[in-house]
Amino acid sequence: MRTMRFVIGAAVAPWLCAGGLVAAQSTATAVVTIHADQTASRVSPTLYGLMTEEINHSYDGGLYAELISNPTVRADWSGVNDWILVEDGNSEAKIGKDSASGPSAALNWSLRVDVSHASAAGAAGVLNGGYWGIPLHPNTTYDGSFYAREDSADVGPVTVSLVANQSGKVLASAVVSGIGTKWQQYRYKLKTGMMEPSKENHLVLTVAHPGSLWLQLVSLFPPTYDDTPNGNRIDLMEKLAAMHPEFLRFPGGNFLEGDHLADWYNWKKTIGPRVDRPGHPSPWRYWSTDGLGLLEFLEWCEDLHMQPVLAVYAGYSLAGEHVNPGPDLDPYVQSALDEIEYVTGSTDTKWGAERAKDGHAKPFPLTYVEIGNEDWFDRSGSYDQRYAQFYQAIKAKYPDLQLIATAPVKGVKPDVLDEHYYLRATDFFHDATHYDKTDRNGPKIFVGEWATREGTPTPNMGAALGDAAWMTGLERNSDIVVMASYAPLLVNISPGAMQWDTDLIGYDALRSYGSPSYYAQVMFGSHIGDTQPVSSLEGGGPRFFYSVTESTAKKQIYLKLVNATSDAQAVDIKLPGAALAPEGQQISLTGHDPEATNTIDDPDAIVPVETVLHGVAETMHHRVPPYTIEVLVLHTR
Ligand code: AHR
């Protein structure tokens, strides 16, 4: 676990000047006073977003909807991983990696299937069980493709089938004919009939004649979010959309850096047709196919109306290796400039034209570029100069871009500083005032990774309370904290898939669920507004937190209350002089115990419950139950 704390300068948050906060010190009735007609500060319009990288099978075996595991047929000492020989009846065949033949320079190897004996009654070939199963739904069409070639002997058409693991029942099947002797891509469709949704299935490719068949990039996609080709899993995208994220920080995290210099996220190898993407090792100990590459990250932003926060590799990798600032670093700086051009350039620029060729003529919006990741790990002290070299080159060409530093630097003043916090709930309770005294004249703050790490594989109610307490502090200080993103976002909970426990959203091949922390994010992200009225808290217990924001457009006040104790908390809410509708909404997330949680089999144990809030008035008495996070929506007139 990486924990980082900065204490930066000393100044006073505007809400403190304006309203004056008295720390909660007892379990006596708390008094929250809101001066709805007085603005303390603005709320950052980009406060809540997503941080993501290839970890815990977030993309391959996660959000990226590809169903075939190891589609690029990589092999190790044990053979071609995830691919199993099929010998039906008395057929005979063998399989192995062919390092001398492949469909492209990037994928210049393949899976070779040598069939010595096969017939219609006893076909031979290979099967793939997907990422911990192949999820299938009734009456659904799946789009498949593969690259193949045959030897001169005619091994006949390839039959592709989806088969139920336990019964062996064929659930869908297609025949791909005309396989030639040269590498070519073939497409197929598989349609299921009536069936129970299940992930206990596999894909089989067989031939009915002796001969040799080579396969590469075997692919199968279910329907995707927005029907995007090479797109994302619908259930996970819907869960992310419900968070109302304003930005997506990508591609990492450690995934940006790689273990060694050679493993850096070289975005140019993640664009274009998949057959031209070699993939690369993830520092999280598995291969990334990069099927979800740079353009797919950007399309993901587009789909969920998020702005990209583009992290560019800055010449430091996790094993402690760095590129010397100066001429050695120049190629990486140029790569970052090219990458920015790929994202934002018009089609008459070199990389803008490349993006158009890849299918997206329209440039993407870009405001923030992050230089590296967690560069305080670089003990050589080179980050100051590396940052300055990127800063000068990027600002010279793109003066409006906001450049994020990942560690404090002295050479140039960064626009934004990225800080990371992985803490226990108790730490966040104590640190909820962390940014109250941050220097307002320093860089803006991006809390690019943070999480209460309690609960596995996903956080429990206690963690959600820690998160919510911390978020009240982020909101209160969102004049300086311009962005914040929980991390990690996603985890495949299947055995062996997870590298980092305590992740926001869990899933297997078929199902997904939100943790209590996820629902806290949904509640906060959906009720944020644009300004912060002057407010104060008096009394209340030591683990009672609040924040209040307002949407001027919607004429709504959002009061967030967090009671992280086992006792109910009484609160008097005062809105002197406010003209209020008598009814509002109350959204509550409650657990009976900090250990209470959601699981894949019990996904709705702790979910937000919305009720009508009656009796809204200038003064109202309210009670927050134990272990509860609430949003009160009050309507002004
Ligand atoms: O979120 C998991 C990891 O934590 C990130 O990859 C890294 O930036 C941080 O140390």
Coordinates of N, CA and C in Angstrom, one line a residue, residues 146-159 174-187 206-207 209 213-214:
F146 N -11.6 -14.3 -36.3 CA -10.3 -14.8 -36.0 C -9.5 -14.6 -37.3
Y147 N -8.2 -14.6 -37.1 CA -7.3 -14.7 -38.2 C -6.9 -16.2 -38.4
A148 N -6.8 -16.6 -39.6 CA -6.5 -18.0 -39.8 C -5.8 -18.2 -41.2
R149 N -5.1 -19.3 -41.3 CA -4.7 -19.9 -42.6 C -4.6 -21.4 -42.4
E150 N -4.6 -22.1 -43.6 CA -4.5 -23.5 -43.6 C -3.3 -23.9 -44.4
D151 N -2.8 -25.2 -44.2 CA -1.8 -25.6 -45.2 C -2.5 -26.0 -46.5
S152 N -1.7 -26.5 -47.4 CA -2.3 -26.7 -48.7 C -3.3 -27.8 -48.7
A153 N -3.2 -28.8 -47.8 CA -4.3 -29.8 -47.6 C -5.5 -29.1 -47.1
D154 N -6.6 -29.5 -47.6 CA -7.9 -28.8 -47.2 C -8.4 -29.4 -45.9
V155 N -8.2 -28.6 -44.8 CA -8.8 -29.1 -43.5 C -10.3 -28.8 -43.4
G156 N -10.8 -28.1 -44.4 CA -12.2 -27.8 -44.5 C -12.6 -26.6 -43.6
P157 N -13.9 -26.4 -43.5 CA -14.4 -25.2 -42.8 C -14.1 -25.4 -41.3
V158 N -14.1 -24.2 -40.6 CA -13.9 -24.2 -39.1 C -15.3 -24.1 -38.5
T159 N -15.7 -25.0 -37.7 CA -16.9 -24.9 -37.0 C -16.7 -24.2 -35.6
A174 N -21.7 -21.8 -35.7 CA -21.5 -21.3 -37.0 C -20.4 -22.0 -37.7
V175 N -20.5 -21.9 -39.1 CA -19.4 -22.6 -39.9 C -18.7 -21.5 -40.7
V176 N -17.4 -21.5 -40.6 CA -16.6 -20.5 -41.3 C -15.9 -21.2 -42.4
S177 N -16.3 -21.0 -43.7 CA -15.7 -21.7 -44.8 C -14.7 -20.8 -45.5
G178 N -14.0 -21.5 -46.5 CA -13.1 -20.8 -47.4 C -11.8 -20.3 -46.8
I179 N -11.4 -21.0 -45.7 CA -10.1 -20.6 -45.1 C -9.0 -20.8 -46.2
G180 N -8.2 -19.8 -46.4 CA -7.2 -19.9 -47.4 C -5.8 -20.2 -46.8
T181 N -4.8 -20.2 -47.7 CA -3.5 -20.5 -47.2 C -2.7 -19.3 -46.8
K182 N -3.3 -18.1 -47.0 CA -2.7 -16.9 -46.6 C -3.5 -16.4 -45.4
W183 N -2.8 -15.6 -44.5 CA -3.4 -15.1 -43.3 C -4.5 -14.1 -43.8
Q184 N -5.7 -14.3 -43.1 CA -6.8 -13.4 -43.4 C -7.7 -13.4 -42.2
Q185 N -8.5 -12.3 -42.1 CA -9.5 -12.3 -41.0 C -10.8 -12.9 -41.4
Y186 N -11.4 -13.7 -40.6 CA -12.7 -14.3 -40.9 C -13.7 -13.9 -39.7
R187 N -14.9 -13.6 -40.1 CA -15.9 -13.2 -39.1 C -17.0 -14.2 -39.0
T206 N -13.3 -26.2 -34.3 CA -12.9 -27.5 -34.8 C -12.9 -27.6 -36.3
V207 N -12.1 -28.6 -36.8 CA -12.2 -29.0 -38.2 C -12.4 -30.5 -38.3
H209 N -11.3 -32.5 -41.0 CA -10.4 -33.1 -41.9 C -9.0 -33.0 -41.3
L213 N -3.9 -26.1 -39.3 CA -4.6 -24.8 -39.2 C -3.9 -23.9 -38.3
W214 N -3.7 -22.6 -38.7 CA -3.1 -21.6 -37.8 C -4.1 -20.6 -37.4

